Short mmCIF file of C-alpha atoms in Angstrom, two decimals:
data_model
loop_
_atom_site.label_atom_id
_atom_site.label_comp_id
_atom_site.label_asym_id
_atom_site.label_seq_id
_atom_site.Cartn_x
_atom_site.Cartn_y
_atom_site.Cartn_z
CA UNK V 1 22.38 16.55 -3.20
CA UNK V 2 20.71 13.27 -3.88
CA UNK V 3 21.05 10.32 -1.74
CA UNK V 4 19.54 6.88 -2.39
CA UNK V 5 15.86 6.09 -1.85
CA UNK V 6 14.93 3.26 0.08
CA UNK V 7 12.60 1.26 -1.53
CA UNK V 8 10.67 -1.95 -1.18
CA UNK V 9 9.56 -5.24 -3.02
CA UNK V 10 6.52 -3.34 -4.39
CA UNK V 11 8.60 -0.44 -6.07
CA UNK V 12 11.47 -2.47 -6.86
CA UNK V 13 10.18 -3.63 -10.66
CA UNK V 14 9.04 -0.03 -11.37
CA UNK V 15 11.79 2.06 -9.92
CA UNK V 16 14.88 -0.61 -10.82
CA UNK V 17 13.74 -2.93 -13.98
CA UNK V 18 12.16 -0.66 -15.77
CA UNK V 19 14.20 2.59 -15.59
CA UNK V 20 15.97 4.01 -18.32
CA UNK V 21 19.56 4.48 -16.44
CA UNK V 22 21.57 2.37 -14.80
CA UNK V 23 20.95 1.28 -11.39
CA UNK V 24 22.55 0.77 -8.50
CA UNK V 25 20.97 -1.18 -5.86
CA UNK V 26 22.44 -1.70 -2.22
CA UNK V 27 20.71 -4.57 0.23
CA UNK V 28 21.02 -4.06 3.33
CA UNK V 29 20.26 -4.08 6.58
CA UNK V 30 20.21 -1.44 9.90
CA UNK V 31 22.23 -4.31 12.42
CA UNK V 32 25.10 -4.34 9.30
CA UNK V 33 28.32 -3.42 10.21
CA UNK V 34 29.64 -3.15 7.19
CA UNK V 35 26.46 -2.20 5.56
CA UNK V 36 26.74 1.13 7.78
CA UNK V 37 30.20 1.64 6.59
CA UNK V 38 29.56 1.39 2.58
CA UNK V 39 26.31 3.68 2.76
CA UNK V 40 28.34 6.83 2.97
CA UNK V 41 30.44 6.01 -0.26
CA UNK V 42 27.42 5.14 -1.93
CA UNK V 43 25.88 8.42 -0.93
CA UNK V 44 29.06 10.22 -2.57
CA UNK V 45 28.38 8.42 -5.55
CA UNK V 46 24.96 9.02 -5.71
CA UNK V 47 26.02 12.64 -5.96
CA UNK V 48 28.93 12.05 -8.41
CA UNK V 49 26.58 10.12 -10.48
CA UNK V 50 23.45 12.19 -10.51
CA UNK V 51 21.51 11.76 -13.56
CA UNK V 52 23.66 8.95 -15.18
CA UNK V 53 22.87 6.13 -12.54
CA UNK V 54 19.67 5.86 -10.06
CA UNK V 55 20.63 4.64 -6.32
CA UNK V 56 17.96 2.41 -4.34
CA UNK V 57 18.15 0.89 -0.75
CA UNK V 58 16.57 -2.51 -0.16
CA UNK V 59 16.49 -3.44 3.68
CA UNK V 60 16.66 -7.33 3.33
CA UNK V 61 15.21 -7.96 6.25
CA UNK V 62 11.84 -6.45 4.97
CA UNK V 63 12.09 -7.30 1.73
CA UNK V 64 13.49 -11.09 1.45
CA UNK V 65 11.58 -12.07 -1.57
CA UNK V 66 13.48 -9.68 -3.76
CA UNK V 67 16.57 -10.35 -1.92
CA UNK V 68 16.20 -13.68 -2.92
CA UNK V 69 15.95 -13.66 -6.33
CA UNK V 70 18.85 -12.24 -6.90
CA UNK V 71 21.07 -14.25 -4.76
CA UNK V 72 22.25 -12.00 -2.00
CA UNK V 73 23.28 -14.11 0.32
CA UNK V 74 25.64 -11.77 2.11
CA UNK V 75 25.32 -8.19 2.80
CA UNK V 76 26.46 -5.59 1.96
CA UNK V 77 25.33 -6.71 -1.52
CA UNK V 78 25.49 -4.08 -4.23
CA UNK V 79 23.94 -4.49 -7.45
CA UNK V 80 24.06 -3.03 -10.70
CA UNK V 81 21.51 -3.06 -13.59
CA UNK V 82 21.42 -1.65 -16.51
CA UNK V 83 18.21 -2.34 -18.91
CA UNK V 84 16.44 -4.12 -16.18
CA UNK V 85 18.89 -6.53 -15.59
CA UNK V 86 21.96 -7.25 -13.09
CA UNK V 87 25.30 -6.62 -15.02
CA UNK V 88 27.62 -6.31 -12.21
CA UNK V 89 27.28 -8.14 -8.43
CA UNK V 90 29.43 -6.86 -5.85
CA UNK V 91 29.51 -8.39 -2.32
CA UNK V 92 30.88 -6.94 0.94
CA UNK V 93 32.88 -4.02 1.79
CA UNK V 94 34.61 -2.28 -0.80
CA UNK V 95 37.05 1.00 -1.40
CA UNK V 96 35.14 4.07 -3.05
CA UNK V 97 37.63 3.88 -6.64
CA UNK V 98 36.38 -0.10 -7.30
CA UNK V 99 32.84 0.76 -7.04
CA UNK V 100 33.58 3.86 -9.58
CA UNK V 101 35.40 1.44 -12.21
CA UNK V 102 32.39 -0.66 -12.00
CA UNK V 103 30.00 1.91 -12.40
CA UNK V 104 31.88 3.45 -15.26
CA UNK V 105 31.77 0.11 -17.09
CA UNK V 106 28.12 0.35 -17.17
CA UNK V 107 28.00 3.69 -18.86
#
C-alpha cells in the first residue's frame, strides 16, 4: 500500500521535476477542511496508480516558496506534472472519478 510522501521545497525539484512518471502533487495544509477531506481519495489513488504516477504532499504553510510558483492560491490545490512540468491544475474539493479522468489523460 503506498500513500503519498510529504515532501518539502528542498526535495520538490528532485522528487517532482525530474521524475520519470507522472506526478501528482497535493498542497496543503493540517487546519484545511477540505484538504483533510481530499487526502483519503488521493491515498486510494495512490494505490490504484502505483507505479504509473508518483504522489507528493506539500504543506504550504512550510513550504510557500514552492507554493508560490505555481500559483496555488487556494487549497486544496492538486497538481499534475508530467516531464517536469504542470499539465493539469485542479483546485478545491473534488469527487474521486474527476481526479481519475484527469489522471488518465496524463498517461
Amino acid at each position: 500500500m503506498s500513500k503519498p510522501v510529504e515532501i518539502d521545497e528542498a526535495k520538490f525539484e528532485e522528487s517532482v521535476l525530474k521524475a520519470k512518471t507522472p506526478v501528482l502533487v497535493d498542497f496543503w495544509a493540517p487546519w484545511c477542511s477540505p484538504c483533510r477531506m481530499v487526502a483519503p481519495i488521493v491515498d486510494e489513488l495512490s494505490d490504484e496508480y502505483e507505479g504509473k504516477v508518483s504522489f507528493f504532499k506539500v504543506n504550504v504553510d512550510n513550504n510557500q516558496a514552492v507554493a508560490g510558483k505555481y500559483g496555488v492560491m487556494s487549497i486544496p490545490t492538486l497538481i499534475l506534472f508530467k516531464d517536469g512540468k504542470p499539465v493539469t491544475n485542479i483546485v478545491g474539493f473534488k469527487p474521486k472519478d474527476e481526479l481519475k479522468k484527469n489522471l488518465d489523460k496524463a498517461l
